XYZ file of C-alpha atoms in Angstrom:
681
model
C 10.369 56.363 -26.964
C 14.114 58.265 -26.150
C 13.010 60.697 -28.616
C 9.967 61.568 -26.609
C 9.562 64.484 -23.941
C 9.005 62.798 -20.384
C 10.057 63.539 -17.063
C 11.720 61.873 -14.751
C 11.671 61.631 -10.429
C 14.169 62.558 -7.936
C 14.112 61.128 -4.534
C 15.588 63.043 -2.005
C 17.587 60.476 0.695
C 19.316 62.031 3.767
C 21.211 59.100 6.070
C 20.544 60.927 8.772
C 16.831 60.857 8.373
C 15.326 58.844 11.266
C 12.553 57.978 8.915
C 14.431 55.930 5.975
C 13.263 55.126 3.226
C 15.893 51.973 2.020
C 18.353 50.050 3.468
C 21.186 51.496 1.611
C 23.632 49.278 2.605
C 21.131 45.760 1.145
C 20.451 47.580 -1.840
C 24.224 48.031 -2.618
C 25.562 45.080 -1.913
C 22.006 43.046 -4.035
C 23.286 45.445 -7.197
C 27.012 44.335 -6.827
C 25.814 40.385 -7.199
C 23.856 40.931 -10.190
C 20.800 41.242 -8.332
C 17.733 44.028 -9.622
C 16.535 45.046 -5.754
C 12.430 46.325 -5.271
C 12.293 48.729 -2.936
C 8.787 50.880 -1.412
C 9.286 54.114 -1.238
C 6.888 56.645 0.242
C 6.178 60.042 -1.151
C 4.482 63.283 -1.147
C 1.496 62.724 -3.495
C 2.608 63.560 -7.466
C -0.221 63.390 -10.055
C 1.848 62.587 -13.040
C 3.705 59.955 -11.679
C 3.742 56.567 -14.058
C 4.560 53.006 -14.035
C 7.634 53.087 -16.301
C 9.149 56.547 -15.040
C 12.482 56.990 -14.475
C 14.267 57.251 -11.113
C 17.529 58.777 -9.735
C 18.553 59.184 -5.868
C 19.997 61.604 -4.543
C 21.963 61.678 -1.439
C 22.113 64.964 0.961
C 22.712 66.637 4.316
C 25.528 64.554 4.349
C 29.328 65.147 2.036
C 29.447 63.672 -0.759
C 26.330 64.831 -2.265
C 25.000 64.282 -5.612
C 23.265 61.438 -6.754
C 23.681 57.426 -6.573
C 21.466 54.978 -7.520
C 19.370 54.822 -10.640
C 15.688 52.438 -11.062
C 12.329 52.466 -12.878
C 8.808 53.036 -11.157
C 7.469 49.247 -11.594
C 4.056 49.618 -9.236
C 1.703 52.979 -7.964
C -0.272 50.831 -5.321
C -1.726 54.247 -4.072
C -0.747 57.981 -4.024
C 1.557 58.256 -1.191
C 3.536 55.456 -2.277
C 5.608 53.380 -5.009
C 7.661 50.707 -6.033
C 10.870 51.377 -7.603
C 13.206 48.567 -9.472
C 16.990 49.778 -8.986
C 19.357 48.731 -11.743
C 22.487 50.623 -11.322
C 23.958 52.008 -7.857
C 26.643 53.544 -6.874
C 29.683 53.621 -3.441
C 27.593 56.728 -1.756
C 30.648 57.437 0.619
C 33.165 57.671 -2.670
C 32.119 61.436 -4.206
C 34.307 59.832 -7.281
C 31.884 57.343 -7.957
C 28.911 59.557 -7.998
C 27.364 62.969 -10.097
C 28.138 65.521 -7.159
C 25.825 68.246 -6.311
C 28.585 70.704 -7.434
C 28.733 68.673 -10.894
C 24.843 69.056 -10.910
C 24.371 73.173 -9.951
C 26.866 73.997 -12.070
C 25.074 72.107 -15.324
C 21.240 72.723 -14.654
C 21.769 76.491 -12.247
C 17.561 76.654 -12.935
C 17.051 73.464 -10.765
C 17.127 73.176 -7.322
C 18.959 70.431 -6.531
C 19.560 70.310 -2.831
C 16.250 70.091 -0.488
C 18.326 68.001 2.306
C 16.648 65.268 1.595
C 13.235 66.328 2.872
C 11.220 66.119 -0.995
C 10.884 64.931 -3.979
C 10.287 66.059 -7.218
C 10.046 66.183 -10.879
C 13.237 66.131 -13.600
C 11.714 68.100 -16.100
C 11.729 67.285 -20.158
C 14.651 69.208 -21.175
C 16.986 68.417 -17.696
C 16.922 64.207 -18.015
C 18.200 62.978 -21.317
C 21.500 64.963 -20.118
C 21.563 63.218 -16.616
C 21.250 59.510 -18.110
C 23.892 60.160 -20.444
C 26.278 61.534 -17.618
C 25.147 58.684 -15.196
C 25.531 55.949 -18.495
C 29.142 57.919 -18.907
C 29.668 57.208 -15.010
C 28.475 53.382 -14.877
C 30.078 51.996 -18.237
C 32.957 53.575 -17.208
C 33.024 51.394 -13.780
C 32.046 48.159 -15.470
C 34.359 48.565 -17.652
C 37.122 49.064 -14.809
C 35.691 45.531 -13.655
C 36.516 42.501 -14.941
C 33.831 38.935 -15.743
C 36.936 36.756 -15.552
C 38.503 37.943 -12.924
C 41.568 38.410 -15.556
C 43.961 41.233 -15.917
C 42.322 44.867 -14.957
C 44.035 46.802 -17.719
C 43.357 43.680 -20.261
C 39.271 44.358 -19.971
C 39.597 48.662 -18.847
C 38.771 49.947 -22.726
C 37.243 53.572 -22.039
C 36.218 54.592 -25.118
C 37.834 58.790 -25.972
C 36.390 61.377 -28.168
C 38.754 61.443 -31.112
C 39.212 65.220 -30.838
C 37.476 67.189 -28.055
C 37.810 70.959 -26.624
C 38.414 71.691 -22.563
C 37.316 75.453 -22.782
C 35.546 77.381 -20.221
C 36.428 80.650 -18.153
C 40.090 80.728 -16.801
C 41.444 79.077 -13.696
C 39.196 76.202 -14.168
C 41.641 73.179 -14.975
C 41.812 73.186 -18.022
C 45.874 72.630 -18.418
C 46.052 70.502 -15.792
C 42.799 68.167 -16.963
C 44.346 68.087 -20.476
C 47.371 66.254 -18.925
C 45.225 63.899 -16.832
C 43.130 63.119 -19.981
C 46.286 62.568 -21.532
C 47.591 60.157 -19.542
C 44.832 58.147 -19.250
C 44.258 57.751 -23.170
C 47.920 56.551 -22.866
C 48.719 54.907 -20.138
C 44.947 53.305 -20.261
C 45.008 54.124 -15.981
C 41.238 55.447 -14.994
C 40.879 58.707 -13.518
C 40.388 57.022 -10.269
C 43.864 56.188 -10.685
C 45.155 59.272 -11.317
C 44.674 61.500 -8.688
C 48.454 62.762 -7.419
C 49.463 66.145 -9.398
C 52.659 65.264 -9.828
C 52.605 61.089 -10.692
C 50.452 62.835 -12.979
C 53.360 65.408 -14.437
C 55.579 62.400 -13.922
C 54.544 60.080 -16.687
C 52.883 62.569 -18.595
C 56.208 64.528 -19.082
C 57.768 61.086 -20.002
C 54.999 60.431 -22.680
C 55.800 63.474 -23.944
C 59.673 62.152 -23.993
C 58.637 59.013 -25.632
C 56.888 61.516 -28.753
C 53.504 60.057 -27.709
C 52.228 63.268 -26.859
C 52.858 66.311 -28.080
C 52.235 69.983 -26.714
C 51.287 73.672 -28.637
C 49.941 76.476 -28.545
C 48.312 78.522 -31.238
C 48.646 82.304 -31.354
C 47.885 84.894 -34.316
C 50.900 84.483 -36.105
C 50.678 80.230 -36.239
C 50.364 79.178 -39.798
C 50.261 76.213 -41.857
C 53.946 76.362 -42.676
C 53.989 75.042 -39.014
C 51.629 72.792 -38.263
C 51.736 70.864 -41.824
C 54.457 71.563 -44.167
C 56.485 74.707 -45.520
C 59.243 75.954 -47.300
C 61.958 77.068 -45.086
C 65.459 78.600 -46.356
C 68.559 77.279 -44.622
C 71.626 79.438 -44.567
C 74.609 76.625 -45.635
C 77.901 76.836 -43.729
C 81.330 76.585 -45.329
C 81.305 72.796 -44.248
C 78.539 71.434 -45.913
C 78.848 69.374 -49.124
C 77.364 70.078 -51.859
C 74.126 68.498 -52.943
C 72.720 69.374 -56.125
C 71.043 67.306 -57.979
C 71.770 68.738 -61.296
C 74.312 65.823 -62.611
C 71.882 63.286 -62.270
C 68.772 65.437 -63.074
C 67.186 65.053 -60.432
C 66.311 68.397 -58.612
C 63.078 68.282 -58.550
C 62.832 64.652 -56.564
C 64.877 65.789 -54.111
C 62.261 69.109 -53.358
C 65.784 71.140 -52.626
C 66.361 74.561 -54.804
C 69.421 75.581 -54.671
C 70.721 79.253 -54.642
C 74.134 81.012 -53.797
C 74.669 80.051 -50.305
C 70.731 79.868 -48.566
C 68.425 76.469 -49.743
C 65.179 76.605 -49.460
C 63.936 73.409 -48.252
C 60.206 71.460 -47.720
C 59.823 71.403 -43.714
C 57.336 68.664 -42.202
C 55.433 70.964 -39.792
C 54.837 69.068 -36.402
C 50.829 68.170 -36.566
C 52.763 66.201 -40.189
C 55.662 64.763 -38.251
C 53.373 63.428 -35.329
C 51.219 61.798 -37.421
C 54.115 59.959 -39.108
C 55.580 58.937 -35.843
C 52.170 57.629 -34.438
C 52.322 55.573 -38.325
C 55.485 54.280 -37.792
C 55.393 50.393 -37.469
C 56.525 49.072 -34.227
C 59.455 46.724 -34.588
C 59.675 44.039 -32.067
C 63.150 42.386 -31.368
C 62.965 39.179 -30.407
C 66.653 37.515 -31.472
C 69.614 39.091 -29.612
C 69.562 42.103 -32.446
C 68.503 45.300 -30.679
C 66.370 47.494 -32.877
C 65.902 51.360 -30.503
C 61.544 51.728 -31.062
C 63.625 55.572 -31.913
C 65.825 54.020 -34.420
C 67.085 56.127 -37.641
C 68.304 55.799 -40.332
C 71.463 56.879 -41.607
C 73.607 56.292 -44.954
C 77.723 55.438 -44.936
C 79.734 55.363 -47.343
C 81.736 52.656 -47.478
C 84.953 52.672 -48.877
C 86.175 49.584 -51.489
C 89.384 49.206 -49.221
C 87.459 48.166 -46.347
C 84.324 47.333 -47.438
C 85.295 43.616 -47.136
C 86.791 44.139 -43.399
C 83.677 45.770 -42.403
C 81.249 42.722 -43.083
C 83.660 40.376 -41.541
C 84.385 41.750 -38.302
C 80.771 43.405 -37.375
C 81.756 47.232 -37.810
C 81.735 50.460 -39.743
C 84.579 52.240 -40.895
C 85.062 56.225 -42.115
C 88.484 58.386 -43.236
C 87.385 61.279 -40.435
C 89.636 61.462 -37.908
C 87.887 60.580 -34.558
C 86.942 64.998 -32.944
C 86.924 66.250 -36.201
C 83.575 67.914 -37.604
C 83.713 65.253 -40.543
C 83.158 62.341 -37.764
C 81.522 63.989 -35.122
C 77.590 63.298 -36.598
C 79.201 59.859 -36.998
C 80.344 59.430 -33.024
C 77.422 61.875 -31.190
C 74.538 61.266 -32.818
C 74.639 57.618 -34.664
C 73.004 55.836 -31.347
C 72.657 52.166 -30.457
C 69.789 50.533 -32.143
C 69.231 53.228 -34.965
C 70.176 51.694 -38.907
C 72.925 52.027 -41.015
C 72.871 51.260 -44.616
C 76.447 51.664 -46.992
C 77.008 52.479 -50.533
C 80.378 52.350 -52.391
C 79.510 56.157 -53.281
C 75.809 55.497 -55.056
C 73.335 57.462 -54.718
C 70.419 54.864 -55.404
C 72.265 51.570 -54.429
C 73.366 49.972 -51.270
C 75.664 47.090 -49.782
C 74.731 46.545 -46.753
C 72.183 46.733 -43.450
C 73.211 46.940 -40.006
C 72.324 48.171 -36.449
C 74.498 49.249 -34.832
C 75.695 48.037 -31.371
C 77.596 51.058 -29.398
C 76.552 54.387 -29.056
C 80.279 55.906 -29.414
C 82.460 55.396 -32.208
C 86.384 54.215 -31.744
C 89.238 54.903 -32.769
C 90.562 51.840 -34.932
C 94.247 51.467 -33.715
C 95.695 48.546 -36.250
C 94.192 50.039 -38.863
C 96.260 52.194 -41.722
C 93.072 54.282 -43.097
C 89.342 55.035 -41.781
C 90.149 54.467 -38.949
C 86.663 56.169 -36.918
C 84.870 52.891 -36.218
C 81.603 52.233 -34.759
C 80.354 48.616 -33.755
C 77.109 46.582 -36.066
C 75.155 43.585 -37.052
C 75.026 43.086 -39.952
C 71.531 41.883 -40.593
C 72.499 41.714 -44.899
C 75.579 42.369 -46.420
C 77.285 42.254 -49.690
C 74.586 42.482 -51.849
C 73.637 45.506 -54.632
C 69.793 46.660 -54.251
C 68.063 49.657 -55.223
C 66.094 51.572 -52.446
C 65.189 54.392 -54.883
C 61.442 53.259 -54.554
C 61.237 52.870 -50.272
C 63.408 56.137 -50.095
C 60.330 58.387 -51.881
C 61.994 58.252 -54.984
C 64.216 60.092 -54.295
C 68.060 58.958 -54.347
C 70.476 59.337 -51.050
C 73.145 62.749 -50.100
C 76.417 62.898 -51.095
C 77.138 63.246 -47.577
C 79.447 60.213 -46.340
C 77.560 60.320 -42.941
C 73.844 61.866 -43.295
C 70.709 60.839 -42.172
C 68.045 59.207 -44.829
C 65.042 61.138 -43.622
C 62.803 59.838 -46.602
C 63.523 56.293 -45.281
C 61.298 54.161 -42.560
C 62.644 51.844 -40.389
C 59.754 49.298 -41.390
C 60.550 49.128 -45.101
C 64.148 48.643 -44.606
C 63.817 46.075 -42.303
C 61.477 44.125 -44.689
C 64.457 44.257 -47.706
C 66.596 42.737 -45.565
C 64.126 39.998 -44.627
C 63.158 39.469 -47.652
C 67.499 38.992 -48.950
C 68.589 37.572 -46.157
C 71.399 36.368 -48.324
C 74.141 35.889 -46.033
C 74.347 34.431 -42.533
C 75.012 36.694 -39.798
C 79.009 36.290 -38.844
C 77.551 36.231 -34.833
C 74.457 35.598 -35.174
C 72.288 32.126 -36.927
C 70.268 33.465 -39.893
C 67.361 32.624 -38.630
C 67.809 35.943 -36.116
C 66.042 37.753 -38.910
C 63.089 36.004 -38.791
C 62.963 36.869 -34.901
C 62.530 40.203 -35.828
C 58.294 41.456 -36.118
C 56.752 44.224 -38.042
C 53.526 45.234 -35.535
C 50.896 48.041 -36.512
C 51.509 50.714 -34.608
C 47.797 50.705 -32.327
C 49.112 52.937 -29.484
C 47.237 55.692 -28.454
C 49.536 59.538 -29.133
C 47.520 62.522 -28.212
C 48.737 66.166 -29.590
C 47.261 68.836 -27.247
C 47.074 72.544 -28.603
C 46.763 75.333 -26.345
C 44.449 78.219 -26.740
C 42.725 76.642 -29.949
C 40.447 79.444 -30.027
C 43.194 81.932 -30.343
C 44.370 81.063 -33.955
C 43.064 81.369 -37.522
C 42.006 77.908 -37.683
C 41.792 77.853 -41.628
C 44.329 79.352 -42.025
C 46.416 76.564 -39.740
C 44.436 73.272 -40.553
C 43.781 74.073 -44.539
C 42.730 71.282 -46.124
C 43.330 68.794 -43.239
C 40.329 69.950 -40.913
C 38.316 67.250 -43.200
C 40.970 64.736 -42.143
C 40.763 64.991 -38.677
C 36.939 63.992 -38.313
C 37.464 60.590 -36.749
C 35.186 58.962 -39.911
C 37.786 59.840 -42.150
C 40.964 58.616 -40.013
C 43.319 56.679 -41.534
C 41.705 52.385 -41.163
C 37.981 53.255 -41.150
C 35.765 53.094 -44.078
C 35.105 56.285 -44.820
C 38.842 57.213 -45.095
C 40.371 60.230 -47.105
C 43.571 61.461 -48.246
C 45.001 64.483 -49.887
C 47.991 65.825 -51.861
C 49.563 67.991 -49.974
C 50.537 71.304 -51.462
C 54.213 71.710 -51.357
C 55.732 67.771 -51.152
C 52.808 66.343 -53.261
C 52.523 64.141 -50.799
C 49.859 61.655 -49.858
C 48.795 62.699 -46.735
C 46.054 60.888 -43.696
C 45.560 61.279 -40.221
C 46.089 57.960 -38.045
C 43.475 56.866 -36.471
C 45.215 56.439 -33.558
C 45.723 60.884 -33.091
C 43.949 62.327 -30.250
C 43.416 65.651 -30.584
C 42.337 67.905 -27.569
C 41.761 71.339 -27.204
C 41.731 73.933 -24.401
C 40.020 77.440 -24.473
C 39.715 80.000 -22.445
C 36.487 81.296 -22.843
C 36.880 84.926 -21.354
C 39.385 85.535 -24.832
C 36.322 83.987 -27.269
C 33.206 82.823 -26.752
C 32.254 79.131 -28.126
C 28.971 80.594 -30.729
C 31.971 82.253 -32.370
C 34.480 79.622 -32.850
C 35.209 78.737 -36.498
C 31.992 76.433 -37.807
C 34.563 73.739 -39.451
C 35.545 73.340 -36.060
C 32.713 73.225 -34.102
C 32.062 70.360 -36.124
C 34.567 68.181 -35.452
C 34.982 68.538 -31.830
C 33.461 67.550 -29.167
C 33.257 69.708 -26.428
C 33.570 69.747 -22.258
C 33.161 72.430 -20.277
C 34.953 73.455 -17.226
C 33.471 75.028 -14.801
C 35.074 76.384 -11.029
C 34.742 73.955 -9.135
C 34.286 75.403 -5.332
C 34.792 71.672 -3.958
C 38.099 71.905 -4.246
C 38.473 74.826 -2.197
C 35.605 73.558 0.877
C 38.734 72.915 3.184
C 40.592 75.634 2.742
C 40.097 79.028 5.320
C 41.588 82.192 5.812
C 42.022 82.802 9.307
C 43.249 86.570 10.801
C 42.253 88.066 14.066
C 39.920 85.542 15.040
C 37.796 85.781 12.009
C 37.873 82.863 8.929
C 36.535 83.113 5.837
C 36.291 79.907 3.794
C 37.534 80.677 0.070
C 35.099 78.420 -1.947
C 32.288 79.746 -0.697
C 33.658 83.414 -0.953
C 34.228 82.745 -5.180
C 30.929 81.442 -5.335
C 29.832 84.718 -4.406
C 31.620 86.587 -6.641
C 30.871 84.488 -9.169
C 27.591 83.945 -9.066
C 27.370 88.226 -9.233
C 29.754 87.651 -12.237
C 27.182 85.628 -14.573
C 24.115 87.949 -13.342
C 26.288 91.283 -14.682
C 27.785 89.629 -17.255
C 28.089 85.572 -17.915
C 29.345 82.544 -16.863
C 32.042 82.458 -18.979
C 34.002 85.224 -17.062
C 33.997 83.595 -13.652
C 36.521 82.966 -11.915
C 38.408 79.369 -12.023
C 39.238 77.845 -8.700
C 42.959 77.290 -9.475
C 43.238 81.195 -8.914
C 43.691 79.832 -5.388
C 45.458 76.559 -5.436
C 48.847 77.545 -5.817
C 50.941 74.573 -4.243
C 53.736 75.242 -1.278
C 56.461 73.867 -1.285
C 55.333 70.971 0.437
C 52.587 69.700 -1.752
C 49.734 71.213 0.091
C 47.393 74.337 -0.424
C 47.901 77.166 2.578
C 46.734 81.054 1.972
C 47.437 83.430 4.837
C 45.588 87.489 4.836
C 49.260 88.323 2.611
C 48.781 85.635 0.077
C 45.294 86.286 -0.425
C 46.315 90.378 -0.505
C 48.270 89.398 -3.342
C 45.802 86.825 -5.287
C 43.351 89.436 -4.996
C 45.543 92.645 -5.614
C 47.501 90.582 -8.901
C 44.788 88.671 -10.069
C 40.872 89.425 -9.234
C 41.055 93.549 -9.647
C 43.031 92.827 -12.815
C 40.567 90.797 -14.462
C 37.373 92.526 -13.051
C 39.324 95.865 -14.752
C 39.159 93.877 -18.145
C 35.471 91.586 -17.726
C 34.161 95.458 -17.135
C 35.813 97.072 -18.675
C 36.865 99.383 -15.771
C 33.029 99.637 -15.197
C 34.509 100.473 -11.213
C 30.863 100.709 -10.080
C 29.609 96.908 -10.777
C 32.963 95.927 -9.864
C 32.126 97.097 -6.540
C 29.022 94.913 -6.943
C 30.779 91.745 -7.501
C 32.078 92.993 -4.496
C 30.007 93.610 -2.304
C 31.571 97.182 -1.868
C 27.822 98.594 -2.109
C 26.996 97.338 0.934
C 30.247 97.711 3.076
C 31.605 99.797 5.094
C 34.314 102.497 4.064
C 37.099 100.959 5.447
C 36.088 97.361 4.142
C 35.799 98.418 0.920
C 38.159 96.898 -1.984
C 36.946 100.045 -4.215
C 36.236 103.135 -2.627
C 33.256 105.930 -4.587
C 34.142 109.180 -3.846
C 31.713 112.154 -4.486
C 33.397 114.411 -6.996
C 33.768 118.740 -5.050
C 31.353 120.916 -7.316
C 34.525 123.118 -7.199
C 37.149 120.836 -9.218
C 36.204 122.587 -12.551
C 36.201 125.871 -12.874
C 34.953 128.491 -16.244
C 31.879 126.948 -18.128
C 32.120 123.255 -19.217
C 29.363 123.325 -20.935
C 27.554 119.756 -22.004
C 29.655 117.778 -20.960
C 28.883 114.565 -18.883
C 30.600 114.711 -15.405
C 30.958 111.554 -13.401
C 28.878 112.179 -9.483
C 31.981 110.078 -8.246
C 35.262 108.504 -8.684
C 36.586 105.207 -7.905
C 40.170 104.700 -5.851
C 41.163 101.344 -4.784
C 42.222 100.891 -1.821
C 45.378 98.617 -1.190
C 45.191 98.885 2.689
C 41.856 97.272 3.255
C 43.161 94.079 0.924
C 45.234 93.177 4.602
C 41.367 93.383 6.366
C 40.078 89.921 6.588
C 36.463 91.620 7.445
C 36.501 93.364 4.035
C 36.514 89.472 2.485
C 34.616 88.116 4.991
C 31.556 90.698 4.182
C 31.613 90.325 0.819
C 28.379 88.738 1.203
C 26.445 90.249 4.872
C 23.964 87.595 4.115
C 25.604 84.230 3.559
C 28.200 82.853 6.613
C 31.255 82.901 4.403
C 33.446 81.352 7.071
C 30.902 78.013 6.543
C 32.326 74.502 3.734
C 30.481 74.723 0.805
C 29.237 71.438 1.762
C 27.334 72.785 4.127
C 25.534 75.649 2.498
């Protein structure tokens, strides 16, 4: 049945109409109690109505307007009466709980939805499937936010999000804001209803970005695979850098490092690879008194034989660089509380201890004669002789006394410590290690790509274009991995990584997008939302202009003269003041038109000023209200024989003085009253 092309039926309901078709409050209450109420509805004669036909009810006449209920025709006793069985209904007084009239008119332009509740009509075969999908998403979101057993709401609210999605639309339609909101919703599990305050959304967004759960980048023409996945990058060696030439151990091929004079060429991970590696990093939960940081880094410290036993016995690590010198800088400033230290006696493959750092700052051990720079630790295991070549990604340790071990995962070194448990901790009981649990990371991570259409997708994604498919992710039955060309590592994209892109359709149409990218992303269109501007007026000299109504008229003309991908977004007028409120006066409106609207129209229409005049209604205004004047060219302006040169009849002048004239804005349309709110049109 779902594949057949069938019509639906739209019932208009105006709450102000005295002849109300139904008792909305009664039906709403019965639906909330799990019932499926029936209602008799009087209609005009409709010959194509059938039992089983789907019915939607649209609320009109009063704000908010939109579709509020769904049901089926179960009986047709006469040509003017039908019986409807309702299965779902929404709060008709909350715009966020209904499919708004604005959303309907933006998505289904040919359909005249606003009948003011005076008539009913069919929903044609092409619109019905999309409308059903919109209603299903709305209802499922509402149902998922409720608990069936009165338990914790957040435990049951599991809204599914697309793994790869692109928000596309004209400039100024709120794509960046929507992206931030969606990212927070994915990571924090709040519903969209809870995410209404802009400052609160951005606060949560920045918190998640700080914790590396969200990453934001912008594609551009020169962006490439090396920045995104991995590549070879040169590093200029400082005089203080210790040589890490691996030739003595015949390990040059293992370190991925080539040294040529004072330049070191190193394989560096790109931003997306780093993000994916972080997203798959195991979560370490410690129910013991040992604190391991969620951002823990593995460090290698060489312990000299003279101080090794003292370090093991007194829960600290000592080095032979004085505090305050360059040699002790990393030890003092970069090794943080909760990081992991593995200790060696100078070996490049074997360690003798594993410890967790308990203090951020280092200090001087005054009673010691040497190796006085000290950091406090808790030893997990000590006095061992363990080869770590395999868990260090088959690489040997650097020579430096204090250095990061970037190839070693924290979870691997913790597993090693748990396996050993050779010696009791000096201040802890041996069973403390058993209280450290390693869990799979299932937290969602969101990778945001702004201006995704401006990058060369093949050049940037390379072989990863296949790996980002939801069914090819790590953990799925069809998951695949690929060997990266520089590092030769096997790489997969974790299932808990979400990719959100934004695309400005004024720069590039969705039809021109890379086909491989289009197949792997869902697309959500964002068009100007005039309802967000419905309460914004500019008043000057006793005349008021509604910004939303004005913008709607301008965009309708742009759609006919160009297309809807080049309309003007509502965000152009939504800049907030210091008090977090939107306040537009004639001066600010003048500034917006001079610096935003006019330049944008010049770009759209390639400085075809006659079309720009039509968009702004200048062709029907008095001259003292026109933004762009059309001045006839005098016949005597040119001298001599101009031959077959095509001379234009007019020249165009931008009259900046009229940008201060409120009537120039009001008369953009003389057929419509632009002082009215959008919802009252």
